[in-house]
């Protein structure tokens, strides 16, 4: 009656058992190591959220409407804000809207479309950033002035007040 009611399995060595099953991770309960997900690498959803999949696609050129103006970014201020010179002659503090933040990188010298505020004339919101090709097309169509330098921080003939400071080696030795 020794073998009745029991099922006997063939004997396996410890090495065979290790090959068939993963060894439990030290410090974790036995049930936890069996159900933990594998690392997929390269970060989580926030990394994927910032990617721009449609970078190479050509988009239709968007022209300004009422309450909008073209501008060139003069200086980035941080916290999603920048100082821009609008092509109506006004210098405005512009805010990058949430839809563009972390997806469209705005730099000094970029041509942008800003939405003017009814209640604050000295502030505006960046609605769209034009690529250099789109900015050249706007220049050809006469939407922005011909004197505009594309992809440069300072417009022609304008100075932001940053004076060049020259040092000589004698000045350094005196310090």
CSV table of C-alpha atoms in Angstrom, one decimal:
chain,number,residue,atom,x,y,z
A,1,UNK,CA,0.0,0.0,0.0
A,2,UNK,CA,3.0,2.2,-0.1
A,3,UNK,CA,2.3,3.8,-3.6
A,4,UNK,CA,-1.4,4.0,-3.5
A,5,UNK,CA,-2.9,7.5,-3.8
A,6,UNK,CA,0.4,9.2,-4.6
A,7,UNK,CA,1.8,10.2,-7.9
A,8,UNK,CA,5.5,9.8,-8.3
A,9,UNK,CA,7.6,12.1,-10.4
A,10,UNK,CA,11.0,11.3,-11.8
A,11,UNK,CA,13.9,12.6,-9.8
A,12,UNK,CA,15.6,15.7,-11.1
A,13,UNK,CA,18.9,17.2,-10.1
A,14,UNK,CA,19.2,20.7,-8.6
A,15,UNK,CA,20.7,22.0,-11.8
A,16,UNK,CA,17.8,20.8,-13.9
A,17,UNK,CA,15.4,22.5,-11.4
A,18,UNK,CA,17.4,25.8,-11.7
A,19,UNK,CA,17.2,25.7,-15.5
A,20,UNK,CA,13.4,25.2,-15.5
A,21,UNK,CA,12.6,27.8,-12.9
A,22,UNK,CA,14.1,31.2,-11.9
A,23,UNK,CA,15.7,31.3,-8.6
A,24,UNK,CA,13.8,33.6,-6.1
A,25,UNK,CA,15.4,37.0,-5.7
A,26,UNK,CA,17.0,37.5,-2.3
A,27,UNK,CA,14.9,39.7,0.1
A,28,UNK,CA,11.6,39.1,-1.7
A,29,UNK,CA,8.8,36.7,-0.6
A,30,UNK,CA,8.5,33.8,-2.9
A,31,UNK,CA,5.1,34.9,-4.4
A,32,UNK,CA,6.5,38.4,-5.2
A,33,UNK,CA,9.3,37.4,-7.5
A,34,UNK,CA,7.0,35.3,-9.6
A,35,UNK,CA,4.6,38.1,-10.5
A,36,UNK,CA,6.9,41.1,-10.8
A,37,UNK,CA,7.0,42.6,-14.3
A,38,UNK,CA,10.2,42.6,-16.3
A,39,UNK,CA,12.0,45.9,-16.9
A,40,UNK,CA,11.3,47.2,-20.4
A,41,UNK,CA,13.9,50.0,-20.1
A,42,UNK,CA,14.1,53.5,-21.6
A,43,UNK,CA,11.8,55.1,-19.1
A,44,UNK,CA,8.0,55.2,-18.6
A,45,UNK,CA,5.1,57.1,-20.1
A,46,UNK,CA,6.5,60.5,-19.5
A,47,UNK,CA,9.4,59.8,-21.8
A,48,UNK,CA,7.1,58.7,-24.6
A,49,UNK,CA,4.9,61.7,-24.0
A,50,UNK,CA,7.6,64.1,-25.0
A,51,UNK,CA,8.4,62.5,-28.3
A,52,UNK,CA,7.4,64.2,-31.5
A,53,UNK,CA,6.5,61.4,-34.0
A,54,UNK,CA,5.3,63.7,-36.8
A,55,UNK,CA,8.6,65.7,-37.1
A,56,UNK,CA,9.3,65.0,-40.7
A,57,UNK,CA,5.8,65.5,-42.0
A,58,UNK,CA,5.0,68.7,-44.0
A,59,UNK,CA,2.2,70.8,-42.4
A,60,UNK,CA,0.1,73.4,-44.0
A,61,UNK,CA,1.4,77.0,-43.5
A,62,UNK,CA,-0.8,78.8,-40.9
A,63,UNK,CA,-1.2,82.5,-41.4
A,64,UNK,CA,-2.2,85.0,-38.6
A,65,UNK,CA,-5.8,85.9,-37.9
A,66,UNK,CA,-7.5,88.7,-35.9
A,67,UNK,CA,-6.0,88.9,-32.5
A,68,UNK,CA,-2.8,87.2,-33.5
A,69,UNK,CA,0.7,88.5,-34.5
A,70,UNK,CA,4.0,87.2,-35.8
A,71,UNK,CA,7.0,87.6,-33.5
A,72,UNK,CA,10.6,86.7,-33.1
A,73,UNK,CA,11.8,85.4,-29.8
A,74,UNK,CA,14.6,87.6,-28.4
A,75,UNK,CA,15.4,86.0,-25.1
A,76,UNK,CA,14.3,82.9,-23.1
A,77,UNK,CA,13.4,83.8,-19.5
A,78,UNK,CA,12.6,80.4,-18.1
A,79,UNK,CA,9.4,79.0,-16.6
A,80,UNK,CA,7.8,78.8,-20.1
A,81,UNK,CA,8.2,82.5,-20.7
A,82,UNK,CA,10.2,84.6,-23.2
A,83,UNK,CA,10.7,88.1,-24.4
A,84,UNK,CA,9.6,88.6,-28.0
A,85,UNK,CA,9.6,91.4,-30.5
A,86,UNK,CA,6.3,91.4,-32.4
A,87,UNK,CA,6.3,92.6,-36.0
A,88,UNK,CA,3.9,95.3,-35.1
A,89,UNK,CA,6.8,97.0,-33.2
A,90,UNK,CA,5.8,96.0,-29.7
A,91,UNK,CA,8.1,94.1,-27.3
A,92,UNK,CA,6.0,91.6,-25.4
A,93,UNK,CA,6.4,89.0,-22.6
A,94,UNK,CA,5.2,85.8,-24.1
A,95,UNK,CA,4.0,82.6,-22.4
A,96,UNK,CA,4.4,79.2,-24.1
A,97,UNK,CA,1.0,77.6,-23.9
A,98,UNK,CA,0.7,74.2,-22.2
A,99,UNK,CA,0.1,72.2,-25.4
A,100,UNK,CA,3.5,73.3,-26.7
A,101,UNK,CA,5.5,72.8,-23.5
A,102,UNK,CA,7.9,69.9,-23.5
A,103,UNK,CA,6.8,69.0,-27.1
A,104,UNK,CA,7.8,72.0,-29.1
A,105,UNK,CA,11.1,73.6,-28.1
A,106,UNK,CA,11.2,77.3,-28.6
A,107,UNK,CA,14.6,79.0,-28.8
A,108,UNK,CA,15.9,82.5,-29.1
A,109,UNK,CA,15.6,83.7,-32.7
A,110,UNK,CA,12.6,81.5,-33.6
A,111,UNK,CA,9.7,83.0,-35.5
A,112,UNK,CA,6.4,82.3,-33.6
A,113,UNK,CA,2.7,83.1,-33.9
A,114,UNK,CA,1.4,84.8,-30.7
A,115,UNK,CA,-2.1,85.3,-29.5
A,116,UNK,CA,-2.6,88.8,-28.3
A,117,UNK,CA,-4.5,89.4,-25.0
A,118,UNK,CA,-7.5,91.8,-24.9
A,119,UNK,CA,-6.8,92.8,-21.4
A,120,UNK,CA,-3.0,92.9,-21.3
A,121,UNK,CA,-1.3,94.5,-24.3
A,122,UNK,CA,2.3,93.9,-23.0
A,123,UNK,CA,1.7,90.1,-22.7
A,124,UNK,CA,0.9,87.4,-25.3
A,125,UNK,CA,0.7,83.6,-25.6
A,126,UNK,CA,2.8,81.6,-28.1
A,127,UNK,CA,0.4,79.6,-30.2
A,128,UNK,CA,2.7,78.1,-32.8
A,129,UNK,CA,6.4,77.9,-33.6
A,130,UNK,CA,7.4,78.1,-37.3
A,131,UNK,CA,10.2,75.9,-38.7
A,132,UNK,CA,13.0,77.8,-40.6
A,133,UNK,CA,11.5,76.7,-43.9
A,134,UNK,CA,8.0,78.0,-42.9
A,135,UNK,CA,9.6,81.3,-41.8
A,136,UNK,CA,11.3,81.7,-45.2
A,137,UNK,CA,7.9,81.1,-46.9
A,138,UNK,CA,6.3,83.7,-44.7
A,139,UNK,CA,9.0,86.1,-45.7
A,140,UNK,CA,8.4,85.3,-49.4
A,141,UNK,CA,4.6,85.9,-49.0
A,142,UNK,CA,5.3,89.3,-47.4
A,143,UNK,CA,3.8,88.3,-44.0
A,144,UNK,CA,7.0,89.2,-42.1
A,145,UNK,CA,9.5,91.9,-43.0
A,146,UNK,CA,12.4,91.2,-45.4
A,147,UNK,CA,14.9,92.5,-42.8
A,148,UNK,CA,14.1,89.6,-40.4
A,149,UNK,CA,16.9,87.3,-39.7
A,150,UNK,CA,15.7,83.7,-39.4
A,151,UNK,CA,17.3,81.6,-36.6
A,152,UNK,CA,19.2,84.5,-35.0
A,153,UNK,CA,18.4,86.0,-31.6
A,154,UNK,CA,18.8,89.7,-32.6
A,155,UNK,CA,17.1,91.5,-35.5
A,156,UNK,CA,19.2,93.5,-37.9
A,157,UNK,CA,20.3,96.9,-36.5
A,158,UNK,CA,19.0,96.1,-33.0
A,159,UNK,CA,21.1,95.7,-29.8
A,160,UNK,CA,19.9,94.0,-26.7
A,161,UNK,CA,22.3,96.0,-24.5
A,162,UNK,CA,24.9,93.3,-24.1
A,163,UNK,CA,28.1,95.2,-24.5
A,164,UNK,CA,31.2,93.2,-25.6
A,165,UNK,CA,33.8,93.2,-22.9
A,166,UNK,CA,37.4,92.7,-23.9
A,167,UNK,CA,40.1,91.6,-21.5
A,168,UNK,CA,43.8,91.7,-22.0
A,169,UNK,CA,46.4,89.5,-20.2
A,170,UNK,CA,47.7,92.6,-18.2
A,171,UNK,CA,44.2,93.1,-16.8
A,172,UNK,CA,44.1,89.4,-15.6
A,173,UNK,CA,47.6,89.7,-14.0
A,174,UNK,CA,46.5,92.7,-12.0
A,175,UNK,CA,43.6,90.7,-10.4
